[in-house]
mmCIF file of C-alpha atoms and ligand atoms in Angstrom:
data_model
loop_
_atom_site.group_PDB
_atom_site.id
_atom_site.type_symbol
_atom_site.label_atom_id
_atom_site.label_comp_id
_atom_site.label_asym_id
_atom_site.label_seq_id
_atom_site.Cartn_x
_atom_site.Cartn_y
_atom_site.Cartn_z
ATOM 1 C CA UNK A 84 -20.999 -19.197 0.700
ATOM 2 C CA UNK A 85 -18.849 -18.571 -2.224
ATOM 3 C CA UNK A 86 -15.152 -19.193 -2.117
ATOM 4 C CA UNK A 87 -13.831 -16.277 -4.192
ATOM 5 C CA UNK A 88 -9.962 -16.565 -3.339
ATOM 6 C CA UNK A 89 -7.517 -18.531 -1.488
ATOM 7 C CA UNK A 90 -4.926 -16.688 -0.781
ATOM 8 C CA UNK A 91 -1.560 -17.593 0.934
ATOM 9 C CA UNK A 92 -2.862 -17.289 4.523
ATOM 10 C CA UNK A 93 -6.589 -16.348 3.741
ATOM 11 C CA UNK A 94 -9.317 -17.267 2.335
ATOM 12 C CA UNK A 95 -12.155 -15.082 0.881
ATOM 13 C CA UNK A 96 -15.880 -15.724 1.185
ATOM 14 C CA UNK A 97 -18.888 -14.012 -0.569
ATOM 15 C CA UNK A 98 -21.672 -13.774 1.542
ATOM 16 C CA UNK A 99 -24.367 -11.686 -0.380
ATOM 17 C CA UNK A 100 -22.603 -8.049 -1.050
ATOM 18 C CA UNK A 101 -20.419 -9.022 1.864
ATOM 19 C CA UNK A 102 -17.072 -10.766 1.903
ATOM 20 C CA UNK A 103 -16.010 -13.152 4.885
ATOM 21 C CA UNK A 104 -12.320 -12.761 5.400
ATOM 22 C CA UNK A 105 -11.045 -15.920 6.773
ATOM 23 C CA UNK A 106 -7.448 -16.029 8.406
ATOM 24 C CA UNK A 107 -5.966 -19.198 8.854
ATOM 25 C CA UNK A 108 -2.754 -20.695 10.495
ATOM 26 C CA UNK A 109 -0.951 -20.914 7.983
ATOM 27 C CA UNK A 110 2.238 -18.724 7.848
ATOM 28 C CA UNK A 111 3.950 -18.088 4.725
ATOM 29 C CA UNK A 112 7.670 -16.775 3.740
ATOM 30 C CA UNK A 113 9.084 -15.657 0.615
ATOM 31 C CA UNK A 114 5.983 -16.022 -0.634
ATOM 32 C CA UNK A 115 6.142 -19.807 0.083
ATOM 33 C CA UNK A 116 3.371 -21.402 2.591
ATOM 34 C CA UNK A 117 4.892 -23.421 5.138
ATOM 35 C CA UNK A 118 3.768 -26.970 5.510
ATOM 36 C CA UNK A 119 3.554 -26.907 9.379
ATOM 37 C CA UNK A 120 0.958 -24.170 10.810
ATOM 38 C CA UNK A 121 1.032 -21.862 13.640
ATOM 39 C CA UNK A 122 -1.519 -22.659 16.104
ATOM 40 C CA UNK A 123 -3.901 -19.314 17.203
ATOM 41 C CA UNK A 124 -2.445 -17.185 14.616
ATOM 42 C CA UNK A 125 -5.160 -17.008 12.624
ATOM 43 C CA UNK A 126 -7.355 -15.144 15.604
ATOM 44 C CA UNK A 127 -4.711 -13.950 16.878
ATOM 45 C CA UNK A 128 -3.882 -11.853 13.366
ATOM 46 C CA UNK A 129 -7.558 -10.818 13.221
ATOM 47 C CA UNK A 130 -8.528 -9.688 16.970
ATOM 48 C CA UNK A 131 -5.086 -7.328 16.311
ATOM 49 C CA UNK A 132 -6.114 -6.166 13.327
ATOM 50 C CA UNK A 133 -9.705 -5.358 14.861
ATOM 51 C CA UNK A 134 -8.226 -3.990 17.377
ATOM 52 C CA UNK A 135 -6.531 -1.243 14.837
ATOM 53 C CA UNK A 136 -9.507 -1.180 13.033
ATOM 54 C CA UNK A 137 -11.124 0.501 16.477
ATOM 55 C CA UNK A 138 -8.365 2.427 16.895
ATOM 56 C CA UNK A 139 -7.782 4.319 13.625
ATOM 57 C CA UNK A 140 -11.664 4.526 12.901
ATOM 58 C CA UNK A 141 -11.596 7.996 13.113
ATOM 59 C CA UNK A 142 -8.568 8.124 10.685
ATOM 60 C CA UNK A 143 -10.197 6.652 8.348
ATOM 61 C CA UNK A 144 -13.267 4.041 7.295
ATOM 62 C CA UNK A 145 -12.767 0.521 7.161
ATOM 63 C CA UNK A 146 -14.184 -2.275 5.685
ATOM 64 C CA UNK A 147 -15.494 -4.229 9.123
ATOM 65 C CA UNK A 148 -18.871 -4.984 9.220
ATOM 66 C CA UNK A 149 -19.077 -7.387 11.874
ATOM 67 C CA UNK A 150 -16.809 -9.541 13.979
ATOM 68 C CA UNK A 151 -19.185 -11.887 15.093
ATOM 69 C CA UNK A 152 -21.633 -12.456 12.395
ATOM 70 C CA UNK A 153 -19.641 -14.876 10.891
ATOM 71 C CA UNK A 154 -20.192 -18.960 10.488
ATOM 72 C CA UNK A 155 -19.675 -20.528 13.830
ATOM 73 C CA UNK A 156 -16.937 -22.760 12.235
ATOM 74 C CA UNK A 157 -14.875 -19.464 11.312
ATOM 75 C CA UNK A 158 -15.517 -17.956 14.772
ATOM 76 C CA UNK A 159 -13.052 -15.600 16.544
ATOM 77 C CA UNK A 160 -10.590 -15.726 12.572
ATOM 78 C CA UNK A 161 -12.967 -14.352 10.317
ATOM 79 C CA UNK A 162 -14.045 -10.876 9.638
ATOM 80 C CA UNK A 163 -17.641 -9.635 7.625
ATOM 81 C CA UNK A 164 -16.398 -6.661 5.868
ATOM 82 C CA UNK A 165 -17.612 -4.418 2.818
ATOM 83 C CA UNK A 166 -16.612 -5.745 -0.344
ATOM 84 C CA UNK A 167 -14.704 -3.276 -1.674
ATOM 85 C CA UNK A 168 -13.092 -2.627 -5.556
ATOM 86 C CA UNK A 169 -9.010 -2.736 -4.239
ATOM 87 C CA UNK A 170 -6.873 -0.502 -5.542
ATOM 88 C CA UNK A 171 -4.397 -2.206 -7.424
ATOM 89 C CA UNK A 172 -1.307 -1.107 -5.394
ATOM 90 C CA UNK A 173 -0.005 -2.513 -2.431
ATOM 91 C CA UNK A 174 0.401 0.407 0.361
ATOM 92 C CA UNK A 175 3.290 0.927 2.408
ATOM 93 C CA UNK A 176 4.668 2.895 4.597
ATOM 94 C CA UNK A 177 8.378 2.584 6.373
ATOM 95 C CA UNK A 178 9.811 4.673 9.096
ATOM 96 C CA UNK A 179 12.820 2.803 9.280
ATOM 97 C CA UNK A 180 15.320 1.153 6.826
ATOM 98 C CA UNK A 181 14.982 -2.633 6.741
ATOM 99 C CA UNK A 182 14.589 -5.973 4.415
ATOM 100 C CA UNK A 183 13.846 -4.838 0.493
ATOM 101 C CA UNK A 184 13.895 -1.242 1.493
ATOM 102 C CA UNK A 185 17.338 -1.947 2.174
ATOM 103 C CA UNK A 186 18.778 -3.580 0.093
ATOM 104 C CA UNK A 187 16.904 -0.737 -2.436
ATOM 105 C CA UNK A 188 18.406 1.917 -0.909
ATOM 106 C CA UNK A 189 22.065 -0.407 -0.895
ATOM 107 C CA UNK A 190 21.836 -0.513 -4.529
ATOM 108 C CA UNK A 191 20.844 2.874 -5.337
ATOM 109 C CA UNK A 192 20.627 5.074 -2.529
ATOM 110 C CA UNK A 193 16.547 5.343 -2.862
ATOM 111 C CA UNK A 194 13.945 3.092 -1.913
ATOM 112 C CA UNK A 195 10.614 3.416 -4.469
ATOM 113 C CA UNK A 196 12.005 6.341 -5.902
ATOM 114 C CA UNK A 197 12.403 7.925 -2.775
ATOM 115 C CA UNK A 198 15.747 9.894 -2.195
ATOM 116 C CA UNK A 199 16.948 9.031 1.297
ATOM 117 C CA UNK A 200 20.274 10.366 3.058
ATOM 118 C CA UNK A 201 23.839 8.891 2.732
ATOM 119 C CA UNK A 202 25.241 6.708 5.310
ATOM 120 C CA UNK A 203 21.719 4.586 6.489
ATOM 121 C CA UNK A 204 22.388 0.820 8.101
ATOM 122 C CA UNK A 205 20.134 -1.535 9.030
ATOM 123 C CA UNK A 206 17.469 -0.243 10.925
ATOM 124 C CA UNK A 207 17.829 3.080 10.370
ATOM 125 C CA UNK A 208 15.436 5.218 11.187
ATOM 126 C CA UNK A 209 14.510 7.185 8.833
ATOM 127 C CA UNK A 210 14.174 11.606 8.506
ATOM 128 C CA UNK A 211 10.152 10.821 8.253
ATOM 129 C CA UNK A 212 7.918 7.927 7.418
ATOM 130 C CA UNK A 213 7.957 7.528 3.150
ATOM 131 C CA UNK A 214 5.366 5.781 0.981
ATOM 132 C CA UNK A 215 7.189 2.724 -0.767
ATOM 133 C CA UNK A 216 4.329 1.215 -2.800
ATOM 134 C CA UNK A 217 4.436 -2.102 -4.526
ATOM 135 C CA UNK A 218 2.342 -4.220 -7.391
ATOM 136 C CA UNK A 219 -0.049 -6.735 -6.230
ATOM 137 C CA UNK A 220 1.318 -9.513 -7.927
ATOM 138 C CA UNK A 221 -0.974 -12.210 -8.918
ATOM 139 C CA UNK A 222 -0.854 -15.543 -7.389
ATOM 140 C CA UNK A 223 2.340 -17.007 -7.396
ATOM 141 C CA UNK A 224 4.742 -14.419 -8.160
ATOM 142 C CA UNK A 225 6.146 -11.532 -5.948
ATOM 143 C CA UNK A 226 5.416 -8.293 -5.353
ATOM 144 C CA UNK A 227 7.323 -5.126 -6.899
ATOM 145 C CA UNK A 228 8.802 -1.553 -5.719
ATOM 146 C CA UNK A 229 7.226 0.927 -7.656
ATOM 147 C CA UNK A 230 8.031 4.772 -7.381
ATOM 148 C CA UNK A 231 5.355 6.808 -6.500
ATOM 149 C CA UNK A 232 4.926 8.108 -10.392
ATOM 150 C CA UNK A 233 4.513 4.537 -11.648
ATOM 151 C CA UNK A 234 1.517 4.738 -8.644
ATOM 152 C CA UNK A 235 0.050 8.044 -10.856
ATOM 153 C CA UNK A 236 0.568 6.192 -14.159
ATOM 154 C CA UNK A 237 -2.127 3.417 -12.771
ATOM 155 C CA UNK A 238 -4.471 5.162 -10.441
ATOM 156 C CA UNK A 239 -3.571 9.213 -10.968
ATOM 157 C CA UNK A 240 -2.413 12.039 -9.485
ATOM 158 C CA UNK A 241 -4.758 12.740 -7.290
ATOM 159 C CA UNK A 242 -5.711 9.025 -5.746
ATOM 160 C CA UNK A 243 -2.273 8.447 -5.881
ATOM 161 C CA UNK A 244 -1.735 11.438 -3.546
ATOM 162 C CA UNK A 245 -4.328 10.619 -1.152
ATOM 163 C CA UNK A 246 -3.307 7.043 -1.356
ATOM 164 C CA UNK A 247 0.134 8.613 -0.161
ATOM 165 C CA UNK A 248 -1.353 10.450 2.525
ATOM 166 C CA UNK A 249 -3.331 7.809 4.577
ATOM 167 C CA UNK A 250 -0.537 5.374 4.200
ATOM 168 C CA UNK A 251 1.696 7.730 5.710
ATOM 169 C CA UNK A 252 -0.997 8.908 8.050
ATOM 170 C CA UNK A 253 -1.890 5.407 9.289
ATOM 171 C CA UNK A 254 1.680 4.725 10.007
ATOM 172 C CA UNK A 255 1.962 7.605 11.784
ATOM 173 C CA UNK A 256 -0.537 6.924 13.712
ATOM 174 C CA UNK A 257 0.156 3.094 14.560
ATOM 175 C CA UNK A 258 3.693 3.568 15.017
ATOM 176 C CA UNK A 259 3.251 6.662 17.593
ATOM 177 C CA UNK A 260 -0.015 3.957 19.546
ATOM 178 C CA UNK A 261 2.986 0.946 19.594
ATOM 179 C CA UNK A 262 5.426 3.611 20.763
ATOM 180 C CA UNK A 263 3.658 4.005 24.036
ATOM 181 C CA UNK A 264 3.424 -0.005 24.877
ATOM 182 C CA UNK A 265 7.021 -0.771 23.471
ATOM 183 C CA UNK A 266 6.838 -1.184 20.245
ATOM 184 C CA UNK A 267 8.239 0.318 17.651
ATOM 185 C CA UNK A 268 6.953 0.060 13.797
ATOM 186 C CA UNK A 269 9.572 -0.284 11.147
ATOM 187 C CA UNK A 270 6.752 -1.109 8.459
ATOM 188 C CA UNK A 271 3.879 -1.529 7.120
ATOM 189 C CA UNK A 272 1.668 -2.508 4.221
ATOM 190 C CA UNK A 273 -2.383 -1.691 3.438
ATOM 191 C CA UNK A 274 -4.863 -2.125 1.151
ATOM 192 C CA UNK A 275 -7.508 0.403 0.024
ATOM 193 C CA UNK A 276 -10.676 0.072 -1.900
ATOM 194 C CA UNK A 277 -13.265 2.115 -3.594
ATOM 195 C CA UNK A 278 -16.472 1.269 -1.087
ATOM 196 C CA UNK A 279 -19.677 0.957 -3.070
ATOM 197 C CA UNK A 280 -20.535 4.611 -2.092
ATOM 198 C CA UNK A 281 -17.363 5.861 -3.576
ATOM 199 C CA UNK A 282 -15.492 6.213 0.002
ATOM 200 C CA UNK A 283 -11.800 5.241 -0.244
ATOM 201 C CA UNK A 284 -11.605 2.214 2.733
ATOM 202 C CA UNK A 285 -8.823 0.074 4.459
ATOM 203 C CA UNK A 286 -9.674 -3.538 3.909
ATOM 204 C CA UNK A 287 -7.685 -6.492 3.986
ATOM 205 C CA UNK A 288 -5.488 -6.143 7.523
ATOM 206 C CA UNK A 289 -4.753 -3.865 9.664
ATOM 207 C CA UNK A 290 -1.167 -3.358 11.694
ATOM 208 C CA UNK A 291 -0.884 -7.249 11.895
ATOM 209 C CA UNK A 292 2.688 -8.971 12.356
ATOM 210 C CA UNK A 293 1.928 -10.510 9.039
ATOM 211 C CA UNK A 294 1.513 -6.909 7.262
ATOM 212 C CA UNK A 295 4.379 -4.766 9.294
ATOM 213 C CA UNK A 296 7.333 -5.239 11.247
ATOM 214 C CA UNK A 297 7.335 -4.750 15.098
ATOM 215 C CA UNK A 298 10.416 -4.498 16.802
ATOM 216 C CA UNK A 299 10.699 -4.226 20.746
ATOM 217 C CA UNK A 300 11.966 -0.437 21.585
ATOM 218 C CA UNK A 301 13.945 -1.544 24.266
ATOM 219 C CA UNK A 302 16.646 -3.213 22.747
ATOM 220 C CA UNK A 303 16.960 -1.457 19.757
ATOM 221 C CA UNK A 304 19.624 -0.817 17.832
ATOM 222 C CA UNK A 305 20.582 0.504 14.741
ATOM 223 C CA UNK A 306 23.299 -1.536 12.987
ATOM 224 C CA UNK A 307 22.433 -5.061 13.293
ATOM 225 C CA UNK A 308 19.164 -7.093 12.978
ATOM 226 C CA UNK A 309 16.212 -6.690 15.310
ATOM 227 C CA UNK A 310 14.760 -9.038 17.594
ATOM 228 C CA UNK A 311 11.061 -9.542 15.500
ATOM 229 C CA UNK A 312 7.771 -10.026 16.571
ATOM 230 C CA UNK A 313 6.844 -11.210 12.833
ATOM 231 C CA UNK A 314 7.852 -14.238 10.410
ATOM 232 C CA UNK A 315 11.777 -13.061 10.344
ATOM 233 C CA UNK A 316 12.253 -15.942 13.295
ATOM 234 C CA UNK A 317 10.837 -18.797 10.967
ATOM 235 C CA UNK A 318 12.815 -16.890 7.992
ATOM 236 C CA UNK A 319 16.416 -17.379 9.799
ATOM 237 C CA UNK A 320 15.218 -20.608 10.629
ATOM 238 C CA UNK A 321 14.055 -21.492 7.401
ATOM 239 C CA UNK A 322 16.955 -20.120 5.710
ATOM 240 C CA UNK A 323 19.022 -21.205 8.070
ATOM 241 C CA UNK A 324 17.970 -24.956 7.357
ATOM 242 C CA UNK A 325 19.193 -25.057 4.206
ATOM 243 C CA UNK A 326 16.280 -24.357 2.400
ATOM 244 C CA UNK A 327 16.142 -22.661 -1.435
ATOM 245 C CA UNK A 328 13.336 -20.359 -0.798
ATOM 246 C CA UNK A 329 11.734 -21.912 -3.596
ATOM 247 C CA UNK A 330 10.083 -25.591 -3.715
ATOM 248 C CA UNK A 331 8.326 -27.147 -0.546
ATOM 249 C CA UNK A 332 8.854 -25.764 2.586
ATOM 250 C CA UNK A 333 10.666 -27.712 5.271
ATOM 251 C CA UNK A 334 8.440 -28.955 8.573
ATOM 252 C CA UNK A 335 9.426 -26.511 10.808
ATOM 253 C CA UNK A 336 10.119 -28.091 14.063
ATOM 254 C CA UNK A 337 7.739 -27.904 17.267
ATOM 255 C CA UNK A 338 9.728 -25.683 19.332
ATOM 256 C CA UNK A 339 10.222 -23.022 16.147
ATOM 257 C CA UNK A 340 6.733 -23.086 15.942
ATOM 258 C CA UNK A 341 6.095 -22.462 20.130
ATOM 259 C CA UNK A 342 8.367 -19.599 19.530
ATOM 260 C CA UNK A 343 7.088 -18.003 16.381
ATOM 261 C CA UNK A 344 3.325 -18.485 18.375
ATOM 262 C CA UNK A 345 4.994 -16.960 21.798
ATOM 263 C CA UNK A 346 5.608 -13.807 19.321
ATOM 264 C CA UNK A 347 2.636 -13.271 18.090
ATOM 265 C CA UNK A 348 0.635 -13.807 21.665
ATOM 266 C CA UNK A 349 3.168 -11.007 22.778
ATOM 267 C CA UNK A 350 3.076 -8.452 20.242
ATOM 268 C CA UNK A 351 -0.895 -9.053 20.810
ATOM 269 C CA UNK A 352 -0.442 -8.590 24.535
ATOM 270 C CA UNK A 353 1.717 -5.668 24.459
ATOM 271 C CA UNK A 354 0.058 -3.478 21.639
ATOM 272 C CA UNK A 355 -3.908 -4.442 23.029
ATOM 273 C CA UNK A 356 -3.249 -4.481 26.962
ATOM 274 C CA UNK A 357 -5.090 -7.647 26.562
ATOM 275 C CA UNK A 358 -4.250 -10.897 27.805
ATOM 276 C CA UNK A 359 -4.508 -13.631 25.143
ATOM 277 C CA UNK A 360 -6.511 -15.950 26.751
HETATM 278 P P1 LIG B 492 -0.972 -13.260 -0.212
HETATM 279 O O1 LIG B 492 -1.366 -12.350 0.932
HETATM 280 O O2 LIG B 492 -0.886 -14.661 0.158
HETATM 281 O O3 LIG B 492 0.176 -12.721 -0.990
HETATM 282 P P2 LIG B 492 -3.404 -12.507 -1.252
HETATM 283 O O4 LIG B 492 -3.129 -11.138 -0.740
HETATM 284 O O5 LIG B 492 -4.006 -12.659 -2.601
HETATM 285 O O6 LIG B 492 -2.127 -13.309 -1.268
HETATM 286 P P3 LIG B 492 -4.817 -13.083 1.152
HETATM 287 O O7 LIG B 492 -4.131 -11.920 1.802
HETATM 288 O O8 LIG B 492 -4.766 -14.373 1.834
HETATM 289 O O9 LIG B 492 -4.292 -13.349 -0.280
HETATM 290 O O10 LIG B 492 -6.343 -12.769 0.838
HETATM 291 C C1 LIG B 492 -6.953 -11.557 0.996
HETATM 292 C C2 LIG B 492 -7.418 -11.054 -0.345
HETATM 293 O O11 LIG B 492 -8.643 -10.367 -0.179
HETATM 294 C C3 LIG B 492 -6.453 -10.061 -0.954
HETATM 295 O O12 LIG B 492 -6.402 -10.235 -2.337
HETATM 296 C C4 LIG B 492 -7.078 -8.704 -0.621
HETATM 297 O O13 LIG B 492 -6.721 -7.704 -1.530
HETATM 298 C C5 LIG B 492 -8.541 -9.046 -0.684
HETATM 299 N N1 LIG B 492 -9.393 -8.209 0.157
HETATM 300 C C6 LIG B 492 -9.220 -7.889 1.456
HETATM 301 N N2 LIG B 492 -10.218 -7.118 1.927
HETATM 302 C C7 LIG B 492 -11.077 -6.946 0.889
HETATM 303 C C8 LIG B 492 -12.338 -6.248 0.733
HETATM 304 N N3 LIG B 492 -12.910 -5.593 1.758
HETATM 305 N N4 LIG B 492 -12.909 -6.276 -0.482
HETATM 306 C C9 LIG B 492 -12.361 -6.955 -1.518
HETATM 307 N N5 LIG B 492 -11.206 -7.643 -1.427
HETATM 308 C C10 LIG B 492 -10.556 -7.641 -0.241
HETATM 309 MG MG1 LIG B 493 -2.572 -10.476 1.309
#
């Protein structure tokens, strides 16, 4: 197979007309991989995201083809999915005021363009879910805020709009599923593509704690910081080590990493019903 891309955290096979998405351990922040992995979350980002996949099918179509057809040496991480043409915007939706969003709305009282009220802290929750798309910045440099008209300027009006609408819709959706084991969703981010019948598809991931934020419901708060299910553990650690943000990564000690894997296992627990085995 054909390497195509190696991203961050996965790599990208071509296999034929269809891609094999690989996810590895490797956990990234600020855009910066770390050099110490995070055992299991490589399957455990792609049986969650599979698991969404099932869920939302009937919201909309996907890219999965297959699960398990898939080299034996990628099994239970990789996913055979339609290659699709991405839409060159990243997708996402927030329902409550957090990270960049923040900060945004801080600065200007909007976040993406998007008018919000007066007087919103940290975590928030926000009057309804808004669309607060971003670039897809190419390797090595960040992603941007866009406003939604910037969106029209490279995709128009009418993508744009239904772009808007599933991102919001899938939130909706996810958020309201998490709600009933726990969980709430503060954010997330997806990708769409033009399927080679024309069909507008989710590809990439899907509700992962690498693509959203998951906070538990029970001890939430607005105010303050939420306990995380995603990478914002290793970011206060990482952060909190001393670190620029901007050259090589610390090691991050064994018992940050137990705890950053005891997250993920639990958000996986709690949103499937599964146990991880
Ligand atoms: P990073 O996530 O590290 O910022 P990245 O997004 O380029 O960088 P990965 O997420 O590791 O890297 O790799 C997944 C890549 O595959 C992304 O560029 C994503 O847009 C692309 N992709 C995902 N699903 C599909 C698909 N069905 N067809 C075509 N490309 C896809
Ligand atoms: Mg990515």
């Amino acid at each position: 197979m054909e390497l195509l891309h190696s991203g961050k955290v996965r790599d990208v096979y071509a296999d034929g007309d269809d891609l094999i998405l690989v996810a590895s351990d490797r956990i990234s922040i600020y855009d910066v991989v770390l050099p110490t992995p995070i055992p299991d979350k490589g399957k455990l980002l792609t049986a969650l995201s599979l698991w969404w996949f099932g869920q939302l099918a009937d919201l909309v179509p996907n890219h999965v083809i297959s699960a398990t057809d898939v080299p034996a040496e990628f099994a239970g991480r990789a996913i055979r999915c339609r290659r699709l043409d991405m839409v060159p915007v990243e997708c996402v939706a927030r329902g409550y005021l957090t990270g960049g969003g923040l900060k945004e709305y801080q600065a200007t009282g909007k976040v993406s363009g998007v008018e919000l009220p007066r007087g919103l802290v940290e975590a928030s929750i926000l009057p309804e879910p808004i669309f607060t798309p971003s670039t897809k910045a190419p390797v090595g440099e960040h992603d941007e805020p866009i406003t939604f008209a910037e969106v029209v300027d490279k995709v128009g009006g009418e993508i744009a709009e239904r772009l808007r609408q599933i991102t919001i819709d899938v939130y909706r959706r996810g958020a309201e599923l998490a709600a009933d084991r726990g969980i709430l969703v503060a954010d997330t981010k997806i990708e769409l593509g033009w399927a080679a019948d024309g069909t507008l598809t989710i590809g990439d991931e899907l509700l992962t704690s690498d693509s959203s934020r998951f906070w538990p419901a029970e001890s939430y708060q607005p105010g303050r910081a939420q306990f995380s299910y995603d990478k914002q553990y290793v970011r206060d650690w990482a952060t909190g080590s001393g670190w620029d943000k901007q050259g090589p990564a610390p090691e991050v000690p064994a018992e940050v990493v137990e705890a950053t894997r005891a997250r993920y296992v639990d958000v996986y627990e709690k949103l499937t019903g599964d146990r991880w085995a």
